[in-house]
XYZ file of C-alpha atoms in Angstrom:
769
model
C 0.000 0.000 0.000
C 1.081 3.607 -0.516
C 2.728 5.146 2.558
C 1.446 8.367 4.120
C 4.435 10.325 5.415
C 5.383 13.716 6.778
C 8.717 15.535 6.540
C 8.283 17.807 9.555
C 5.661 19.399 11.808
C 5.438 22.992 13.138
C 7.480 23.066 16.337
C 6.172 26.238 17.973
C 2.778 24.910 19.051
C -0.694 26.028 18.001
C -0.541 28.918 20.493
C 3.232 29.604 20.379
C 3.884 27.583 23.533
C 7.531 27.039 22.592
C 8.135 30.768 22.120
C 6.814 31.525 25.586
C 8.804 28.736 27.216
C 12.131 29.649 25.598
C 11.730 33.359 26.267
C 10.725 32.535 29.821
C 13.987 30.646 30.210
C 15.987 33.536 28.757
C 14.360 35.914 31.223
C 15.003 33.584 34.160
C 11.313 32.908 34.740
C 11.703 29.203 33.870
C 14.396 26.783 34.970
C 16.200 24.603 32.468
C 14.181 21.597 33.622
C 10.930 23.515 33.220
C 11.911 24.504 29.700
C 12.720 20.892 28.847
C 9.426 19.712 30.302
C 7.527 22.234 28.166
C 9.409 21.149 25.060
C 8.759 17.474 25.766
C 5.047 18.104 26.224
C 4.910 19.799 22.830
C 6.782 16.970 21.116
C 4.543 14.346 22.663
C 1.429 16.238 21.606
C 2.669 16.630 18.024
C 3.637 12.966 17.665
C 0.279 11.845 19.060
C -1.635 14.181 16.719
C 0.136 12.931 13.617
C -0.239 9.290 14.601
C -3.951 9.731 15.344
C -4.477 11.382 11.943
C -3.291 8.169 10.306
C 0.266 8.882 9.162
C 2.437 5.839 8.524
C 5.648 7.864 8.864
C 5.854 10.432 11.676
C 9.015 12.594 11.895
C 11.131 13.180 14.990
C 14.024 15.609 15.560
C 11.995 18.133 13.542
C 11.620 19.881 16.887
C 14.173 22.579 17.701
C 14.611 25.114 20.479
C 15.881 27.613 17.903
C 16.867 26.245 14.475
C 17.483 22.864 12.861
C 20.803 23.905 11.289
C 22.018 25.137 14.662
C 20.952 21.717 15.998
C 23.189 20.107 13.381
C 26.087 22.361 14.451
C 25.584 21.128 18.000
C 25.289 17.506 16.865
C 28.652 17.524 15.103
C 30.418 19.924 17.495
C 30.793 22.777 14.995
C 31.088 25.429 17.715
C 33.113 28.531 16.753
C 36.111 29.118 19.001
C 34.808 32.433 20.371
C 32.122 30.650 22.401
C 32.948 29.145 25.796
C 32.716 25.382 25.241
C 34.717 22.574 26.793
C 34.560 20.340 23.731
C 32.224 17.740 25.240
C 28.436 18.053 25.046
C 26.973 21.248 23.608
C 24.693 22.306 26.431
C 21.623 24.502 26.123
C 23.362 27.705 27.204
C 26.171 27.260 24.677
C 23.536 26.518 22.059
C 21.628 29.733 22.787
C 24.865 31.735 22.969
C 25.686 30.639 19.416
C 22.294 31.930 18.279
C 22.093 35.129 20.319
C 25.628 36.116 21.316
C 26.856 36.904 24.818
C 26.872 40.152 26.757
C 29.471 40.252 29.535
C 31.343 42.668 31.787
C 35.061 42.544 32.342
C 36.764 42.991 35.714
C 36.578 46.784 35.380
C 32.853 46.627 34.667
C 33.240 47.496 30.974
C 30.702 45.936 28.628
C 32.038 43.332 26.233
C 30.626 40.274 24.585
C 30.724 37.537 22.004
C 29.026 38.044 18.659
C 26.295 35.604 17.632
C 26.668 33.402 14.590
C 25.379 34.825 11.341
C 21.756 34.238 10.386
C 20.329 34.190 6.879
C 17.272 33.105 4.920
C 16.490 29.425 4.492
C 16.526 29.217 0.702
C 13.570 31.267 -0.617
C 11.449 31.155 2.548
C 10.915 33.635 5.369
C 12.470 31.199 7.808
C 16.020 32.035 8.952
C 18.778 29.612 9.844
C 22.014 29.961 11.779
C 24.952 29.791 9.353
C 27.612 27.191 10.295
C 31.170 28.533 10.509
C 34.133 26.490 9.336
C 37.861 27.085 9.588
C 41.057 25.080 9.134
C 40.831 24.304 12.849
C 37.284 22.957 12.701
C 37.005 19.434 14.041
C 33.876 17.337 14.346
C 32.668 14.994 17.050
C 29.304 13.748 18.246
C 28.508 16.533 20.708
C 24.705 16.343 20.995
C 22.604 13.183 21.028
C 19.337 15.102 20.584
C 18.365 13.142 17.462
C 18.779 9.798 19.254
C 17.196 11.040 22.470
C 14.070 12.294 20.722
C 13.719 9.094 18.705
C 13.812 7.085 21.933
C 11.422 9.541 23.599
C 8.848 9.028 20.829
C 9.364 5.275 20.864
C 8.638 5.187 24.585
C 5.381 6.979 23.762
C 4.514 4.247 21.271
C 5.391 6.200 18.126
C 8.118 4.728 15.917
C 9.372 7.814 14.107
C 11.668 8.650 11.213
C 14.309 11.066 12.594
C 15.116 14.140 10.486
C 18.699 15.393 10.108
C 20.252 17.939 7.772
C 22.259 15.940 5.242
C 26.058 16.223 5.466
C 26.610 17.865 2.090
C 23.883 20.490 2.499
C 25.151 21.151 6.035
C 28.587 22.036 4.697
C 27.299 23.995 1.710
C 24.964 26.039 3.925
C 27.930 27.195 6.003
C 30.681 29.737 5.531
C 34.400 29.216 5.658
C 36.594 31.637 7.573
C 39.546 31.347 5.174
C 39.746 32.031 1.445
C 41.762 28.866 0.849
C 39.246 26.562 2.544
C 36.377 24.910 0.714
C 33.689 23.639 3.052
C 33.602 20.335 1.189
C 37.244 19.811 2.185
C 35.807 18.948 5.606
C 33.532 16.176 4.338
C 35.943 13.356 5.179
C 36.099 14.561 8.778
C 32.328 15.080 9.029
C 31.105 11.747 7.684
C 32.297 9.611 10.637
C 30.082 11.667 12.958
C 27.071 11.080 10.716
C 27.964 7.397 10.571
C 28.090 7.304 14.361
C 24.647 8.935 14.567
C 23.197 6.396 12.125
C 24.679 3.507 14.086
C 23.313 4.795 17.394
C 19.880 5.211 15.818
C 20.030 1.688 14.411
C 21.078 0.350 17.814
C 18.026 2.100 19.300
C 15.780 0.224 16.869
C 15.313 2.956 14.266
C 14.581 1.561 10.793
C 14.877 4.730 8.661
C 16.313 8.226 8.867
C 15.407 11.276 6.774
C 18.470 13.166 5.538
C 17.504 16.576 4.136
C 19.601 17.618 1.130
C 17.783 20.729 -0.123
C 20.925 21.887 -1.920
C 20.119 19.283 -4.551
C 17.589 21.723 -6.054
C 20.303 24.342 -6.659
C 22.789 24.768 -9.491
C 25.540 22.362 -8.399
C 29.087 21.992 -9.592
C 30.603 18.655 -10.542
C 32.550 18.739 -7.266
C 29.357 19.189 -5.276
C 27.670 16.290 -7.057
C 30.759 14.180 -6.426
C 30.569 15.075 -2.736
C 27.007 13.742 -2.613
C 28.153 10.478 -4.192
C 31.020 10.233 -1.720
C 28.819 11.000 1.271
C 26.099 8.482 0.535
C 28.480 5.735 -0.543
C 29.995 6.090 2.930
C 26.706 6.374 4.821
C 25.042 3.482 2.978
C 27.523 1.136 4.679
C 27.522 2.905 8.037
C 24.603 1.092 9.672
C 21.671 -1.212 9.018
C 19.200 1.620 8.524
C 17.263 2.966 5.548
C 18.390 6.297 4.112
C 15.570 8.578 2.955
C 16.926 11.669 1.196
C 14.555 14.646 1.065
C 14.833 17.436 -1.490
C 12.475 20.398 -1.563
C 11.787 23.976 -2.676
C 12.311 23.163 -6.343
C 12.936 20.594 -9.033
C 16.113 18.541 -9.259
C 16.460 19.275 -13.006
C 20.048 18.422 -14.041
C 20.747 16.924 -10.610
C 18.024 14.312 -11.029
C 20.225 11.569 -12.550
C 22.759 11.993 -9.739
C 20.031 11.843 -7.091
C 18.452 8.730 -8.589
C 21.820 6.987 -8.623
C 22.594 7.604 -4.946
C 22.774 4.405 -2.829
C 19.678 5.320 -0.827
C 16.283 3.747 -0.185
C 13.867 6.659 -0.720
C 14.165 9.934 -2.672
C 11.686 12.711 -1.908
C 10.626 15.020 -4.756
C 8.892 18.378 -4.307
C 6.102 18.122 -6.860
C 4.574 21.509 -6.027
C 7.686 23.449 -7.048
C 8.815 20.917 -9.667
C 5.753 19.024 -10.813
C 7.449 17.859 -13.990
C 10.150 15.903 -12.190
C 8.036 12.798 -11.528
C 7.674 12.244 -15.270
C 11.366 13.041 -15.700
C 12.314 10.516 -13.022
C 10.123 7.808 -14.540
C 11.477 8.570 -18.037
C 15.050 8.401 -16.749
C 14.386 5.164 -14.931
C 14.023 4.711 -11.198
C 16.310 1.978 -9.832
C 14.431 -1.127 -8.723
C 15.587 -0.729 -5.118
C 14.566 2.944 -4.850
C 11.192 4.246 -3.668
C 9.901 7.722 -4.461
C 8.330 10.079 -1.928
C 5.882 12.389 -3.686
C 5.660 15.921 -2.252
C 2.201 16.616 -3.628
C 0.678 18.598 -0.730
C 2.018 22.161 -0.655
C 3.997 22.615 2.566
C 4.414 26.349 2.009
C 0.915 27.609 1.325
C -2.459 27.296 2.997
C -4.848 26.507 0.145
C -6.847 23.288 0.200
C -5.439 20.841 -2.314
C -7.166 19.726 -5.495
C -7.251 16.099 -4.404
C -8.674 14.756 -7.662
C -5.791 16.216 -9.649
C -3.183 15.031 -7.153
C -4.630 11.527 -7.078
C -3.756 11.243 -10.755
C -0.133 12.059 -9.922
C -0.021 9.423 -7.177
C -1.614 6.820 -9.438
C 0.930 7.577 -12.175
C 3.729 6.768 -9.747
C 1.997 3.646 -8.459
C 1.398 2.367 -11.986
C 5.105 2.681 -12.688
C 6.582 1.603 -9.353
C 3.927 -0.287 -7.407
C 2.279 0.808 -4.165
C 5.131 -0.392 -1.944
C 7.566 2.003 -3.626
C 5.428 5.147 -3.341
C 5.230 7.485 -0.342
C 2.773 10.392 -0.280
C 3.729 13.514 1.643
C 4.040 17.291 1.751
C 6.369 19.140 -0.575
C 8.572 20.103 2.395
C 8.363 20.291 6.155
C 5.085 21.740 7.427
C 7.199 24.119 9.526
C 6.191 26.841 7.059
C 2.413 26.732 7.642
C 0.226 27.299 10.723
C -0.690 24.365 12.927
C -4.461 23.885 12.813
C -7.334 25.560 10.953
C -9.685 24.575 13.777
C -8.160 27.336 15.935
C -9.609 29.963 13.556
C -13.181 30.812 14.591
C -12.927 34.239 12.940
C -12.927 32.963 9.362
C -16.315 32.547 7.744
C -17.489 28.996 7.138
C -17.174 29.480 3.369
C -13.659 30.907 3.511
C -12.582 28.274 5.988
C -13.272 25.583 3.408
C -10.681 27.169 1.116
C -7.741 26.461 3.448
C -5.664 23.673 4.969
C -3.101 24.180 7.742
C -0.602 21.551 8.920
C -3.204 19.327 10.585
C -5.534 19.468 7.581
C -2.625 18.851 5.196
C -1.867 15.626 7.005
C -5.515 14.649 6.548
C -5.075 15.308 2.816
C -1.896 13.216 2.692
C -3.581 10.297 4.446
C -6.660 10.583 2.199
C -4.556 10.481 -0.963
C -2.612 7.448 0.213
C -5.810 5.632 1.234
C -7.636 6.577 -1.988
C -4.719 5.268 -4.016
C -5.180 1.974 -2.168
C -8.836 1.848 -3.239
C -10.515 3.188 -0.088
C -13.004 5.405 -1.919
C -15.825 5.405 0.622
C -13.581 6.389 3.531
C -12.046 9.315 1.651
C -14.917 10.638 -0.487
C -16.048 13.255 2.049
C -12.658 15.001 1.979
C -12.437 14.736 -1.813
C -15.872 16.317 -2.154
C -14.860 19.098 0.253
C -11.889 19.797 -2.029
C -14.126 20.034 -5.100
C -16.578 22.442 -3.442
C -13.776 24.680 -2.193
C -12.194 25.109 -5.615
C -15.533 25.825 -7.267
C -16.490 28.407 -4.637
C -13.215 30.313 -4.955
C -13.498 30.544 -8.721
C -16.961 32.106 -8.496
C -16.498 34.348 -5.443
C -17.243 38.071 -5.872
C -15.024 38.711 -2.843
C -12.015 37.458 -4.783
C -12.602 39.134 -8.151
C -12.531 42.969 -8.512
C -12.833 44.223 -12.101
C -11.632 47.754 -11.180
C -8.350 46.425 -9.799
C -7.814 44.206 -12.814
C -8.446 47.140 -15.185
C -5.990 49.346 -13.292
C -3.230 46.751 -13.576
C -3.945 46.390 -17.292
C -3.407 50.162 -17.633
C 0.132 50.272 -16.206
C 2.602 51.933 -18.591
C 6.393 52.435 -18.548
C 6.196 56.089 -17.489
C 4.787 55.014 -14.115
C 8.041 53.189 -13.257
C 10.527 56.058 -13.773
C 11.596 58.996 -11.579
C 11.750 62.420 -13.236
C 15.560 62.707 -12.907
C 18.526 60.373 -12.272
C 19.803 59.916 -8.728
C 22.856 62.088 -9.382
C 20.512 65.028 -9.936
C 18.116 64.109 -7.133
C 20.711 63.571 -4.404
C 21.877 67.187 -3.869
C 18.268 68.383 -3.832
C 17.411 65.803 -1.186
C 20.428 66.563 1.001
C 19.556 70.231 0.960
C 15.884 69.595 1.684
C 16.695 67.243 4.581
C 19.763 69.203 5.792
C 21.924 66.073 5.948
C 25.547 65.905 7.168
C 28.177 63.519 5.839
C 27.480 59.989 7.156
C 23.905 60.765 8.230
C 22.463 58.556 10.939
C 19.019 56.987 11.034
C 17.260 53.779 12.045
C 15.352 51.212 10.029
C 11.976 52.252 11.400
C 10.606 50.378 14.389
C 11.461 51.030 18.030
C 10.874 48.663 20.975
C 7.398 47.212 21.248
C 6.738 47.492 24.984
C 4.281 45.473 27.023
C 2.161 48.634 27.345
C 1.932 48.941 23.562
C 0.904 45.342 23.077
C -1.622 45.573 25.901
C -3.224 48.780 24.601
C -3.363 47.421 21.045
C -5.042 44.245 22.303
C -7.512 46.216 24.436
C -8.421 48.428 21.491
C -9.029 45.406 19.247
C -11.313 43.962 21.924
C -13.194 47.294 22.354
C -12.011 47.492 25.958
C -10.813 51.065 25.400
C -12.177 53.787 23.139
C -10.612 54.961 19.894
C -9.754 58.289 21.530
C -8.001 56.555 24.425
C -6.011 54.413 22.051
C -5.020 57.299 19.779
C -3.985 59.434 22.757
C -1.729 56.597 23.868
C -0.179 56.213 20.399
C 0.456 59.965 20.172
C 2.219 59.826 23.538
C 4.416 56.937 22.386
C 5.306 58.721 19.148
C 6.169 61.946 20.943
C 8.373 60.077 23.414
C 10.147 58.209 20.615
C 10.771 61.401 18.646
C 12.147 63.102 21.778
C 14.416 60.142 22.536
C 15.844 60.201 19.008
C 16.454 63.939 19.199
C 18.328 63.423 22.460
C 20.386 60.623 20.911
C 21.228 62.922 17.997
C 19.961 60.983 14.987
C 19.806 62.929 11.724
C 16.654 61.360 10.258
C 13.995 60.250 12.707
C 11.180 57.721 12.549
C 7.889 57.638 14.422
C 8.755 54.242 15.945
C 5.675 52.336 14.712
C 3.880 51.957 18.082
C 0.590 51.377 16.280
C 1.976 48.446 14.316
C 2.569 44.814 15.098
C 3.884 42.849 12.149
C 5.130 44.972 9.231
C 3.095 43.017 6.672
C 0.007 42.379 8.750
C -0.342 46.062 9.641
C -0.704 47.078 6.001
C -2.556 43.991 4.879
C -5.324 44.713 7.379
C -5.880 48.049 5.652
C -5.952 46.626 2.129
C -8.824 44.886 0.381
C -8.046 41.351 -0.769
C -6.296 40.196 2.422
C -7.560 37.740 5.038
C -6.211 37.288 8.565
C -6.029 34.560 11.153
C -6.020 34.590 14.935
C -3.534 31.753 15.452
C -1.929 31.334 12.031
C 1.575 31.666 13.478
C 4.710 30.383 11.766
C 8.306 30.575 12.917
C 10.538 33.194 11.323
C 13.661 32.730 13.447
C 14.312 31.526 16.973
C 11.333 32.631 19.044
C 10.260 35.210 16.479
C 6.903 34.141 15.038
C 4.880 35.869 12.355
C 1.248 35.534 11.338
C 1.297 35.857 7.546
C -1.776 37.364 5.936
C -3.545 35.395 3.236
C -3.817 37.192 -0.100
C -7.071 35.688 -1.295
C -8.510 38.337 -3.621
C -7.667 41.298 -5.828
C -5.756 43.933 -3.808
C -6.562 47.625 -3.453
C -6.204 50.439 -0.874
C -9.549 51.905 0.223
C -8.027 54.825 2.205
C -4.676 56.228 3.483
C -2.899 53.925 5.907
C -0.069 55.905 7.551
C -0.616 59.631 7.078
C -2.398 60.075 10.431
C 0.580 59.038 12.539
C 3.366 60.301 10.274
C 1.822 63.765 10.145
C 1.649 63.809 13.927
C 5.287 62.721 14.216
C 6.374 65.351 11.722
C 4.687 68.047 13.831
C 6.741 67.075 16.915
C 10.147 68.026 15.513
C 12.140 70.169 13.117
C 14.319 67.156 12.248
C 13.247 65.169 9.161
C 10.923 62.248 9.851
C 11.024 59.241 7.562
C 7.797 57.518 6.534
C 7.775 53.729 6.764
C 6.006 51.382 4.346
C 6.337 47.708 3.466
C 7.156 47.147 -0.182
C 5.087 45.136 -2.660
C 7.529 42.244 -3.050
C 7.807 41.787 0.707
C 4.030 42.025 1.125
C 3.825 39.234 -1.436
C 6.642 37.062 -0.092
C 5.606 37.254 3.542
C 1.988 36.408 2.880
C 0.292 33.216 1.829
C -0.360 34.111 -1.809
C -3.349 33.178 -3.938
C -2.588 30.341 -6.318
C -5.150 31.154 -9.012
C -3.127 33.870 -10.782
C 0.564 34.662 -11.255
C 2.589 36.085 -8.385
C 3.646 38.931 -10.697
C 0.016 39.959 -11.222
C -0.681 39.969 -7.486
C 2.497 41.965 -6.851
C 1.487 44.640 -9.352
C -1.837 45.047 -7.565
C -0.015 45.577 -4.261
C 2.455 47.995 -5.874
C -0.360 50.239 -7.060
C -1.822 50.319 -3.555
C 1.586 51.263 -2.068
C 2.057 53.911 -4.773
C -1.124 55.623 -3.629
C 0.187 55.678 -0.053
C 3.585 57.082 -1.084
C 1.953 59.989 -2.874
C -0.290 60.704 0.111
C 2.726 60.772 2.443
C 4.486 63.216 0.161
C 1.386 65.402 0.112
C 1.384 65.690 3.935
C 5.036 66.800 4.010
C 7.049 63.593 4.466
C 10.214 64.091 2.424
C 11.908 60.752 3.136
C 9.904 57.571 2.568
C 11.261 54.097 3.196
C 9.668 51.254 1.240
C 11.077 48.167 2.900
C 11.955 45.203 0.705
C 13.758 42.753 3.015
C 12.267 39.858 1.030
C 13.482 41.032 -2.381
C 16.408 38.596 -2.525
C 14.347 35.898 -0.834
C 11.939 35.857 -3.771
C 14.699 35.067 -6.258
C 14.192 31.621 -7.825
C 16.731 29.049 -6.706
C 17.852 28.316 -10.274
C 19.721 31.025 -12.138
C 17.971 30.408 -15.458
C 14.712 31.520 -13.790
C 16.076 34.770 -12.355
C 15.481 37.230 -15.179
C 11.717 36.854 -15.239
C 11.424 37.354 -11.472
C 13.814 40.311 -11.360
C 12.002 42.023 -14.208
C 8.648 42.086 -12.449
C 10.036 42.547 -8.922
C 12.029 45.646 -9.941
C 9.057 46.903 -11.944
C 6.807 46.594 -8.886
C 9.195 48.480 -6.597
C 9.562 51.274 -9.137
C 5.828 51.336 -9.706
C 5.345 51.888 -5.974
C 8.102 54.500 -5.594
C 8.440 56.517 -8.802
C 5.548 58.958 -8.609
C 7.268 61.385 -6.193
C 9.167 64.639 -6.796
C 12.968 64.667 -7.084
C 13.296 66.285 -3.642
C 11.562 63.339 -1.965
C 14.076 60.731 -0.911
C 13.101 57.086 -1.376
C 14.757 54.586 0.956
C 14.518 50.829 0.972
C 15.771 48.210 3.389
C 17.003 44.682 2.706
C 18.402 42.107 5.090
C 19.896 38.598 5.067
C 20.803 39.025 1.440
C 23.650 37.887 -0.755
C 23.698 40.742 -3.237
C 26.563 39.820 -5.537
C 24.409 37.981 -8.050
C 21.673 40.612 -8.326
C 23.471 43.902 -7.700
C 22.481 45.264 -11.103
C 18.817 44.578 -10.368
C 19.137 46.331 -7.005
C 20.617 49.328 -8.773
C 17.726 49.195 -11.257
C 15.301 49.659 -8.337
C 16.690 53.229 -8.240
C 16.091 53.767 -4.523
C 17.945 56.852 -3.325
C 19.179 55.010 -0.206
C 19.360 51.296 0.504
C 20.062 50.030 4.026
C 21.342 46.480 4.401
C 22.187 43.957 7.110
C 25.965 43.894 7.408
C 27.271 43.809 10.987
C 27.381 40.054 11.650
C 29.175 39.477 8.355
C 31.578 42.351 9.169
C 30.618 44.258 6.003
C 31.339 41.266 3.785
C 28.387 41.989 1.494
C 29.797 45.404 0.571
C 32.244 43.614 -1.706
C 29.416 43.353 -4.215
C 28.633 47.085 -4.016
C 32.315 47.949 -4.365
C 32.886 45.687 -7.365
C 29.795 47.001 -9.131
C 30.412 50.679 -8.259
C 26.880 51.096 -6.942
C 25.676 54.573 -7.988
C 23.242 55.504 -5.193
C 23.543 55.728 -1.396
C 23.923 52.863 1.092
C 23.407 52.374 4.806
C 25.272 49.193 5.814
C 24.136 48.064 9.252
C 26.719 48.648 11.980
C 24.610 47.382 14.917
C 23.312 43.792 15.134
C 19.781 44.135 16.463
C 19.201 40.367 16.654
C 21.504 40.115 19.664
C 20.754 41.695 23.068
C 24.339 42.893 23.491
C 25.254 46.584 23.239
C 28.035 47.141 20.675
C 30.739 49.595 21.663
C 31.621 52.849 19.941
C 34.938 51.353 18.870
C 33.286 48.275 17.384
C 30.919 50.358 15.271
C 33.673 52.780 14.281
C 35.643 49.863 12.918
C 32.663 48.701 10.872
C 32.108 52.210 9.500
C 35.756 52.483 8.491
C 35.579 49.049 6.867
C 32.531 50.172 4.892
C 34.347 53.296 3.764
C 36.928 51.094 2.100
C 34.164 50.273 -0.390
C 32.040 53.443 -0.270
C 32.534 57.183 -0.583
C 31.701 59.216 2.568
C 29.085 61.135 0.566
C 27.456 57.825 -0.323
C 27.216 56.229 3.118
C 24.570 56.262 5.837
C 24.985 54.847 9.346
C 22.171 52.732 10.776
C 21.334 49.480 12.583
C 20.922 46.220 10.676
C 17.165 46.095 11.005
C 14.194 47.399 12.979
C 14.402 47.634 16.761
C 10.951 46.343 17.724
C 12.240 43.080 19.253
C 14.791 44.810 21.492
C 14.346 46.619 24.815
C 14.947 50.321 25.401
C 17.739 49.510 27.867
C 19.607 47.919 24.956
C 18.481 50.316 22.213
C 19.281 53.648 23.884
C 22.974 52.973 24.603
C 23.452 51.163 21.293
C 22.142 54.095 19.274
C 24.097 56.586 21.380
C 27.230 54.576 20.606
C 26.277 54.435 16.915
C 25.820 58.218 16.690
C 29.102 58.796 18.514
C 30.898 56.377 16.205
C 29.511 58.208 13.155
C 30.572 61.574 14.570
C 34.089 60.284 15.259
C 34.512 58.946 11.736
C 32.778 61.983 10.213
C 35.350 64.302 11.758
C 38.163 62.339 10.140
C 36.353 61.916 6.819
C 35.741 65.654 6.463
C 39.051 66.813 7.936
């Protein structure tokens, strides 16, 4: 019979229980044992849920306190030397230090610390992983038995799981080497014995199969990288009496398919939502007789109910070719990227609720497909009929289709995507209008979200306070934030965003075409969870979204105040996007809505407007031959949103976690006057791309890592500024943090920004001397 399997389950809990437990431990409110008890309760609940839903293969070790790649670092002992570690077991505090850094005081009471490991986007998702660091001195040893422990924990509960581990080749390729003459794959020979030891310990514990994730197989690979995969799996195939299930996801294997099919493994997982053609390609190529295929037919990255009739045909095609015993049915990737359970959403209408499937419902779909393929029509017909009704209702819904929006998109012309003058002409006008010094200082937009802010926002949503009470509170917060920035000495201020929660949700709630959930949380990084909107219909802006608060902020000061908006590509990328039209079409609709807001901000006197696009690089297809199409419409949408303003109005954008080298020309084509980028953890490494390309506009490379609670010193930030000036002209550079400050506390933010302003002043004096 066909096997119903899952690659991973959301770890945070339906109500973010893991977030609260981990943050409670960080604050000292929970002991280590209490944190572990909370984590165990979540794991047990998730295993029981999946087993009760009828899965044949339930994953383990998909749980993580912070990140699965960081877990792999701990497993193999890849701990950078700067962290205090005795070389034995990687304990929980060392683990969290690697993710968050350390803040310490020396004997004289001076603040110092250890910088966290770098964090970047997990392929083209909004999840972030901790980047492994490798050097010539890196050695590997089994330093965390988490994968074995959790397998045994599930087994004791009566659930025989398939443990999930990052594959050895992807683990190395996802990391960074600390020396130019070191290739990460040079370390493969030293790494493989640790993986072999893990496999043997799992086999000794009674484990029959392990899932090794090799997502790098969907990228453009070199011959050396393909050879490394052959080497790795030839070694691991003989390491223990255990089945090797290799999972690929986020795209098609394309030219890597023959290599993947020839690996000495037992099961190969294919993502058939991002590479639906590869099943036919695999069958045409020839699947070895001893290899089973896992079909990723249920979309693990979006929330729409599946078309089960269509997917059943795919499953039956595989079964006809391979037989039921060699076919597994599963999600395209781990369900980490979708919310936990649609049943926690009483706010959605009954009709709209039928359109969606969260992790729990996706498992029901997986089980139904596997059972239907085995001939169990009566038992599965109710879910198949629900699928049919949902797709028919969406196609006919007036809520989804708006002729006026569609006509407006059809009327877009090239003149709407161009500024009146080139940046070289705009820049002096903007500097005069904003009265900017050399190396101007600013922030990325948000300031700390205090408990008072969250409480007042929640009370207002529940009608526990009046609109006047709420708006008085927001005005007070804005005034305080403006005053604090003036005292710090920043050159361009922001209003601090006290009225906003999530940067996408805030705008989506004011746009037509978006739906929202109450508990649709997904993990972004560590304990940071987001609740992505669902773009279900045609998008438009019924009324201004930000002018009320930006006008108020502007009235509080003579210093320029920067307006803050979320860009169209990021609104698209960080939402669950409708699947009944192209992403480019949806993005153009959003861009027109943002364009209207930009022009309204300019009309109320805001002369600097930041249109954040942190997801711009994230949206880039994983294969280079697909880049041009995406970059064409993504750049078009940013320019459509930003190009209607006068030359004197300065357009900023912000990007983070981005490798810019490959797309620097496209970033220049966006024609933002100022781009701010994450740069501090990588020690300005990404500026190499701006230097090599001779980027024409202005840049604010982050000099303050906001993802760590530590306060960087003046000297540390001075050094980063000077490093940046090796690649940039002083007239071209801005000084700012890496990202928004909403997740930090004022006790960290105030001294950090004071140090940043002082560092800029120190370097400015030398640069203008």
